[in-house]
PDB file of C-alpha atoms in Angstrom:
ATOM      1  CA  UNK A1101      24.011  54.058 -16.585  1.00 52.00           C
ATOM      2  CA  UNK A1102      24.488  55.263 -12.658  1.00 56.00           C
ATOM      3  CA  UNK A1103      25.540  53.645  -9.623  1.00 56.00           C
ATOM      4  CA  UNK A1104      22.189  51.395  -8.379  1.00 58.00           C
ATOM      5  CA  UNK A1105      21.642  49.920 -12.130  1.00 61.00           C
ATOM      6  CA  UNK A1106      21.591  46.503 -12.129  1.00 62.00           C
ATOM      7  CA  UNK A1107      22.079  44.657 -15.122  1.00 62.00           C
ATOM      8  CA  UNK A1108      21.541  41.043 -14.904  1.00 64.00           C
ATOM      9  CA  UNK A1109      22.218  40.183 -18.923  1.00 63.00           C
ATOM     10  CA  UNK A1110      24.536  41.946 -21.778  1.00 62.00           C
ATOM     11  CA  UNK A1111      24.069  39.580 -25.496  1.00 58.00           C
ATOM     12  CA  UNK A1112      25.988  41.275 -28.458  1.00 54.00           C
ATOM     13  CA  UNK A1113      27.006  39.486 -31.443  1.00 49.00           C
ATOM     14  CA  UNK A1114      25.831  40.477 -34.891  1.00 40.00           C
ATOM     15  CA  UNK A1115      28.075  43.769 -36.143  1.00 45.00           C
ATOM     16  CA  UNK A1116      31.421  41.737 -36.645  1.00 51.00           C
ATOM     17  CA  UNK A1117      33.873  41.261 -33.799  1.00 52.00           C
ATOM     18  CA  UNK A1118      33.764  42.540 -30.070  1.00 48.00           C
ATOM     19  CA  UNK A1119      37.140  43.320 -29.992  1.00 49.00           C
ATOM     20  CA  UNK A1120      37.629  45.299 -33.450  1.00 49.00           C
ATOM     21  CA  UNK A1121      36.980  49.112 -33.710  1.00 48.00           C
ATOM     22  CA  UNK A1122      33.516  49.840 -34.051  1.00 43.00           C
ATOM     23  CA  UNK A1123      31.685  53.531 -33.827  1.00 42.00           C
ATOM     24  CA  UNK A1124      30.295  53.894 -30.737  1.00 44.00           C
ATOM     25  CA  UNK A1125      26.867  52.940 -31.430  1.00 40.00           C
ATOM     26  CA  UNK A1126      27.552  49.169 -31.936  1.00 40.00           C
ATOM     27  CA  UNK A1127      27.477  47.099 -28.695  1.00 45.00           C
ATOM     28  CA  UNK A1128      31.244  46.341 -28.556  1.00 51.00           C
ATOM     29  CA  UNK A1129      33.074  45.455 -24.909  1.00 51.00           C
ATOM     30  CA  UNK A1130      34.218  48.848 -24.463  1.00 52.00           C
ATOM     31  CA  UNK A1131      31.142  50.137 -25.168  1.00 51.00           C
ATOM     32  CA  UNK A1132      29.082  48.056 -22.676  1.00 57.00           C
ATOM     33  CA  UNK A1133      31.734  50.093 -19.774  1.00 70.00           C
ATOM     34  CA  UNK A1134      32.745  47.102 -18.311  1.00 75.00           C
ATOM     35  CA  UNK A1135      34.931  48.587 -16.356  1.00 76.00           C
ATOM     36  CA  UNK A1136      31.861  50.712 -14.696  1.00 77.00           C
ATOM     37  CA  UNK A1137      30.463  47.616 -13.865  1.00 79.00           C
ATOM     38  CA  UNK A1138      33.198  46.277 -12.007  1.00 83.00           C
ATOM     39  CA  UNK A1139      33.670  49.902 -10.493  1.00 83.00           C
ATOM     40  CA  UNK A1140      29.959  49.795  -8.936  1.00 82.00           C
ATOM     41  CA  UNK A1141      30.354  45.834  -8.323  1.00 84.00           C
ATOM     42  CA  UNK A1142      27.551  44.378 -10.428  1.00 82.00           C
ATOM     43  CA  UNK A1143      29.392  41.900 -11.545  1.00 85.00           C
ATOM     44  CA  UNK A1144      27.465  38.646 -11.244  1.00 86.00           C
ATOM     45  CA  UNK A1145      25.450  39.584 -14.407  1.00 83.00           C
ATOM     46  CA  UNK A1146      25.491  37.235 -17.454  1.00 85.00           C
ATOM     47  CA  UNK A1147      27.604  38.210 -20.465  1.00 84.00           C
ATOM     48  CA  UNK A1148      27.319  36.364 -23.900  1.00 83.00           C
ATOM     49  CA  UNK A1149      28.503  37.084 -26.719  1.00 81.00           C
ATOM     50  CA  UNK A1150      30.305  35.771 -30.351  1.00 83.00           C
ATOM     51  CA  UNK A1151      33.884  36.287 -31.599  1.00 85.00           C
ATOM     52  CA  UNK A1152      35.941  35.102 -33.718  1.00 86.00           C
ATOM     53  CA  UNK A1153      38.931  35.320 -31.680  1.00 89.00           C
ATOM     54  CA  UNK A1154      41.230  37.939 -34.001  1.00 85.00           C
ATOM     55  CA  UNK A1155      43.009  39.240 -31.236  1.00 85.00           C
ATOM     56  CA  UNK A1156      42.595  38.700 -27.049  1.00 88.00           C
ATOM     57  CA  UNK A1157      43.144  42.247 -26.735  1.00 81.00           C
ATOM     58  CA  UNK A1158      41.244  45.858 -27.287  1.00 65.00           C
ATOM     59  CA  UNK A1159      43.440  49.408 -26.966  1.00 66.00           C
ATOM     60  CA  UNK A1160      46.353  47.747 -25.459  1.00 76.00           C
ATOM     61  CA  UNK A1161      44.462  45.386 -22.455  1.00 79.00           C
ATOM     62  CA  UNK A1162      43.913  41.796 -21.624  1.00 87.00           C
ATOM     63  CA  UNK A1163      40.365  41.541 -22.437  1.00 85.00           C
ATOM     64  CA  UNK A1164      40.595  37.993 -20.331  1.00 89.00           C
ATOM     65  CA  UNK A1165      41.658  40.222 -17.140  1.00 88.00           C
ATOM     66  CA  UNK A1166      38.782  42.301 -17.584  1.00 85.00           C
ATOM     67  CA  UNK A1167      36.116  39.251 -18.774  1.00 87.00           C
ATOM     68  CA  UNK A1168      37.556  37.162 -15.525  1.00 88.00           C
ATOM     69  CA  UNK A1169      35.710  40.280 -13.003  1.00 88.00           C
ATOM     70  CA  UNK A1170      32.447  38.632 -14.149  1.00 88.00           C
ATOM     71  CA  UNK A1171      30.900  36.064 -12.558  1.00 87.00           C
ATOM     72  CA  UNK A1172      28.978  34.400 -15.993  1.00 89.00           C
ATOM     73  CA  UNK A1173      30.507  34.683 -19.005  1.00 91.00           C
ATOM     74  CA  UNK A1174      29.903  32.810 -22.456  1.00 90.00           C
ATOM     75  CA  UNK A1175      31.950  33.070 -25.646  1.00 90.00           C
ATOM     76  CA  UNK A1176      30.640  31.661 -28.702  1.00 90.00           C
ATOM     77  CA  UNK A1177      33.861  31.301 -31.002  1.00 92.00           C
ATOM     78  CA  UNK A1178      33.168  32.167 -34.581  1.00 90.00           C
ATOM     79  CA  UNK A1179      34.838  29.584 -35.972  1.00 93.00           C
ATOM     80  CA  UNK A1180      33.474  27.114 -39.083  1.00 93.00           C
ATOM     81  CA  UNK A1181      36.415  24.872 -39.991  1.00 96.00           C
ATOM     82  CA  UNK A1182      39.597  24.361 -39.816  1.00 96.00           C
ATOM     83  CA  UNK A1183      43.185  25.640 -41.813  1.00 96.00           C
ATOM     84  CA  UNK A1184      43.156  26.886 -45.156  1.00 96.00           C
ATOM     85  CA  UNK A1185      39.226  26.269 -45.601  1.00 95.00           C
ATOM     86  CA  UNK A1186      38.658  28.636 -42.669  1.00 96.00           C
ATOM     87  CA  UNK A1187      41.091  31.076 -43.631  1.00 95.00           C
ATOM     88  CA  UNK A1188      39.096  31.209 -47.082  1.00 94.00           C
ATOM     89  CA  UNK A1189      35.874  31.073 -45.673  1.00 91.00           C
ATOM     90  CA  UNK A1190      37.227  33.820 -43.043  1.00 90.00           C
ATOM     91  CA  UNK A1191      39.298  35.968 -44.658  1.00 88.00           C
ATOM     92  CA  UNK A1192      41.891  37.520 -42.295  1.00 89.00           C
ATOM     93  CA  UNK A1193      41.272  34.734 -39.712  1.00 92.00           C
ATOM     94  CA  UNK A1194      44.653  32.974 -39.386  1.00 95.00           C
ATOM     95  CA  UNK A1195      44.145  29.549 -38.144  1.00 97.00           C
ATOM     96  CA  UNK A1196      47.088  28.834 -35.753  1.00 97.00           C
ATOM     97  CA  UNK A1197      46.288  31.791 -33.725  1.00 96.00           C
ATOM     98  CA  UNK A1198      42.756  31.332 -33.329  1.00 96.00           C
ATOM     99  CA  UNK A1199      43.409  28.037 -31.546  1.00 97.00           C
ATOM    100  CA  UNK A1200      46.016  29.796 -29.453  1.00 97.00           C
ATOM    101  CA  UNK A1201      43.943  32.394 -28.465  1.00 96.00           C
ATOM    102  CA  UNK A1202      40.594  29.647 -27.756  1.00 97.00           C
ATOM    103  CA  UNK A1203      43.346  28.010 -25.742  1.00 97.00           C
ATOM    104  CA  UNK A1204      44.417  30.700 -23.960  1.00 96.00           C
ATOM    105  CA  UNK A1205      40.903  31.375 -22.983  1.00 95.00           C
ATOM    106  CA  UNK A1206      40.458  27.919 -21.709  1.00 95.00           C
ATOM    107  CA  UNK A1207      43.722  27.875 -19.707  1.00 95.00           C
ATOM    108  CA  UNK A1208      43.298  31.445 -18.307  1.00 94.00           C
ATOM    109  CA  UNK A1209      40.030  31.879 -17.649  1.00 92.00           C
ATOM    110  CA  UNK A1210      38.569  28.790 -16.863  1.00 92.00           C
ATOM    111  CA  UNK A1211      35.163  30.203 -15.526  1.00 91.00           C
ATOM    112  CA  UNK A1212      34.496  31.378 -19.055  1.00 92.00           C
ATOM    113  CA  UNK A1213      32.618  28.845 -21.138  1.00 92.00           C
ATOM    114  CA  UNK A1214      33.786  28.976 -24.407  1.00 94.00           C
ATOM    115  CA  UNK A1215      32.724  26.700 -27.579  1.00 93.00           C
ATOM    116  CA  UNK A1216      32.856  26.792 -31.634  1.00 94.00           C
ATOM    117  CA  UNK A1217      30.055  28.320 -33.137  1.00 91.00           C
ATOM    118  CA  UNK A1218      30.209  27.480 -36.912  1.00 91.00           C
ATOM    119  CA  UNK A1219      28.258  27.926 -39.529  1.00 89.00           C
ATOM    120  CA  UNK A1220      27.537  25.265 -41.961  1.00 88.00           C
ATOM    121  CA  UNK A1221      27.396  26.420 -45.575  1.00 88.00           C
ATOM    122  CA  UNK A1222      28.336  24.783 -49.106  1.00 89.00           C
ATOM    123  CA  UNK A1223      31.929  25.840 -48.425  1.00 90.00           C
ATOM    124  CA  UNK A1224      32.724  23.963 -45.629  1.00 92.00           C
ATOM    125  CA  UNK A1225      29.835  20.843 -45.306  1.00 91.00           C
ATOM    126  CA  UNK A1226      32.388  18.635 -47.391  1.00 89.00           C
ATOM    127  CA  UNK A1227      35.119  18.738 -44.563  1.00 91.00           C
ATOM    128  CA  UNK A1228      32.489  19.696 -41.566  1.00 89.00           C
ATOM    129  CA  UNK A1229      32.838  16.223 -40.036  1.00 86.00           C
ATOM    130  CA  UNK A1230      36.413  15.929 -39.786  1.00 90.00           C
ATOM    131  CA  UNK A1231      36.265  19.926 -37.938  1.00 92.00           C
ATOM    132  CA  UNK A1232      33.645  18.205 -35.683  1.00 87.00           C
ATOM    133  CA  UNK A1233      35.750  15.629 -34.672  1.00 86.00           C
ATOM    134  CA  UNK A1234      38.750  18.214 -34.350  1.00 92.00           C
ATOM    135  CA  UNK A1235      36.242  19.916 -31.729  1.00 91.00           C
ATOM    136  CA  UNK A1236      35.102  16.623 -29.750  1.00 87.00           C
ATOM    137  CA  UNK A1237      38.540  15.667 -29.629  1.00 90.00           C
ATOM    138  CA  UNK A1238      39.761  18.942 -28.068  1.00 93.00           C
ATOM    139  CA  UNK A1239      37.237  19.895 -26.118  1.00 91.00           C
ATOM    140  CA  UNK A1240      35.268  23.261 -27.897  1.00 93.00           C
ATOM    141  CA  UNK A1241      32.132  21.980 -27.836  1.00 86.00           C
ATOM    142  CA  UNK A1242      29.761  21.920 -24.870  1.00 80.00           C
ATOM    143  CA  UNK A1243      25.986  22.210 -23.584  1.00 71.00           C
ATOM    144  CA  UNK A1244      26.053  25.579 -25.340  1.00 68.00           C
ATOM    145  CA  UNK A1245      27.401  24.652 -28.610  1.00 74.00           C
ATOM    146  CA  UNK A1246      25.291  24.896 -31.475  1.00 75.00           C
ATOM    147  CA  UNK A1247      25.680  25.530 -35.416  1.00 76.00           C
ATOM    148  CA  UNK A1248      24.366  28.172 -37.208  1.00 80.00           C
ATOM    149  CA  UNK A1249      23.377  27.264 -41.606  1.00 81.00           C
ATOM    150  CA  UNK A1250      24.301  29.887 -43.811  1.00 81.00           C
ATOM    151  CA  UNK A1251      21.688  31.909 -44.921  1.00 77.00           C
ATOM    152  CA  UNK A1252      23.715  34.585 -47.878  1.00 77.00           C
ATOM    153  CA  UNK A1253      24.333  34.692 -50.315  1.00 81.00           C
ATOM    154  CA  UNK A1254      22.001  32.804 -51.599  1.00 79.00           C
ATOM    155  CA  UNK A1255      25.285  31.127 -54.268  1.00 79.00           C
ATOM    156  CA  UNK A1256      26.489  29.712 -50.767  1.00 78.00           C
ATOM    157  CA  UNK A1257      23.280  27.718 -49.719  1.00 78.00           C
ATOM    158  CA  UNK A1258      23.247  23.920 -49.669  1.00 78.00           C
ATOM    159  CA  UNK A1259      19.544  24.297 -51.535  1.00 80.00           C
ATOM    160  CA  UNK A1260      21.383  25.896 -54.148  1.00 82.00           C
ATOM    161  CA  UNK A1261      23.680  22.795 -54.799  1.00 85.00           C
ATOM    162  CA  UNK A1262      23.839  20.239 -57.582  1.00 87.00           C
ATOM    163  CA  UNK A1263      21.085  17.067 -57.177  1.00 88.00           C
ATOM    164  CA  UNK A1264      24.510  15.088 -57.152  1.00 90.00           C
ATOM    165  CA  UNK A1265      26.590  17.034 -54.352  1.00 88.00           C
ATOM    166  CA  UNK A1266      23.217  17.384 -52.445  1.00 86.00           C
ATOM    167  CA  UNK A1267      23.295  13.362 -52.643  1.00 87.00           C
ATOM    168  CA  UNK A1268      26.887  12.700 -51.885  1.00 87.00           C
ATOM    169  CA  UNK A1269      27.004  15.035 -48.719  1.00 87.00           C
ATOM    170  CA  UNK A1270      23.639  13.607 -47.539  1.00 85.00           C
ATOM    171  CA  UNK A1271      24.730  10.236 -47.954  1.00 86.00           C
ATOM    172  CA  UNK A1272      28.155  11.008 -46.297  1.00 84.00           C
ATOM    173  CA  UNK A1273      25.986  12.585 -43.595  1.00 82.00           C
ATOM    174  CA  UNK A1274      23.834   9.619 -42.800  1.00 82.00           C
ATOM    175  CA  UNK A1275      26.808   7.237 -42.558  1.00 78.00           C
ATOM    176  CA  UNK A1276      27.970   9.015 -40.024  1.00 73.00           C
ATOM    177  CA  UNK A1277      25.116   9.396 -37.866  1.00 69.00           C
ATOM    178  CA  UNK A1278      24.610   5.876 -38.284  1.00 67.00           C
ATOM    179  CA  UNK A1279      26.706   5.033 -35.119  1.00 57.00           C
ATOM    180  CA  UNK A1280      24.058   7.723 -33.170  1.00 50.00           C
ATOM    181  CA  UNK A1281      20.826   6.345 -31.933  1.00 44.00           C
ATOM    182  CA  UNK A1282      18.985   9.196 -31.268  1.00 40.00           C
ATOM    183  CA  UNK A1283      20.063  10.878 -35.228  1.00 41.00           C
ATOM    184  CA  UNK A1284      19.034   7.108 -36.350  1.00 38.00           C
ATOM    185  CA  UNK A1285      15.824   7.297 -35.796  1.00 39.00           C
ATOM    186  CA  UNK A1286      14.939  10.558 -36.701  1.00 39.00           C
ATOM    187  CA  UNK A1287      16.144  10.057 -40.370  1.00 37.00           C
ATOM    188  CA  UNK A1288      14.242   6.674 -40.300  1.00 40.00           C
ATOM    189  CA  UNK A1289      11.479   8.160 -39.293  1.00 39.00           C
ATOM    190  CA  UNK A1290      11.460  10.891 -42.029  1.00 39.00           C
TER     191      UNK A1290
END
């Protein structure tokens, strides 16, 4: 792009991580040139965009010194539960320093609005709740949270399941919401 482009929005998420090694035709951070935009000041444009937190830097910088130049910024955290279930579900993805790095990210940049962006699958909907409550309790979620269902392989769907698990998690489900008005009567309604 040249000097007198003005972007207003940059949304990447689907190849993988931002911050990983990518060929240059995936929309990664360096490949957006953020640094051009802060060079020719358009700044104040929106940036979104899912991680899942492996590392807080890319070829030796602070990716939160470059992220804090821009005015809007929103991090979707590509996370789905929490210790050794998400270190299964995710290989590579060490737990401990995932919630370092979504804390550093909170302490450090606090104009970035970051939240966990699971997805729900038959892997993790057994221990989903208590993950939820994990996020309530320390703050990941927000007006821009939202969960994401599995969708492959098709061994991992919650259609796929047993008639009995299917009945156990919804039952376990609808206990819960039980103490939520608004969830209440949409399953009595249906």
């Amino acid at each position: 792009f040249d000097e007198g482009d003005v972007f207003e929005k940059a949304t990447f998420s689907d190849k993988g991580d931002p911050y990983l090694e990518y060929p240059k035709n995936f929309y990664t951070l360096e490949n957006l040139e953020l640094d051009k935009l802060i060079e020719i000041g358009n700044t104040d444009l929106s940036i979104k965009y899912n991680t899942n937190l492996t590392s807080l830097t890319y070829k030796k910088r602070n990716i939160i010194d470059v992220l804090k130049e821009f005015k809007h910024v929103y991090i979707g955290a590509s996370i789905d539960d929490m210790g050794s279930v998400v270190e299964y579900i995710r290989t590579g993805l060490n737990w401990e320093k995932f919630k370092i790095n979504f804390e550093t990210i909170k302490r450090d940049a606090p104009h970035i609005t970051i939240h966990a962006s699971p997805t729900i699958g038959i892997l993790n909907i057994e221990s989903y709740i208590e993950f939820h409550s994990f996020c309530l309790k320390n703050n990941w979620l927000n007006p821009h949270s939202m969960f994401n269902y599995i969708s492959v392989p098709a061994r991992a769907l919650l259609a796929h399941s047993s008639a009995a698990f299917s009945s156990a998690i919804s039952l376990m489900y609808l206990k819960l919401l039980n103490g939520i008005p608004y969830c209440c009567a949409t399953y009595a309604s249906a």
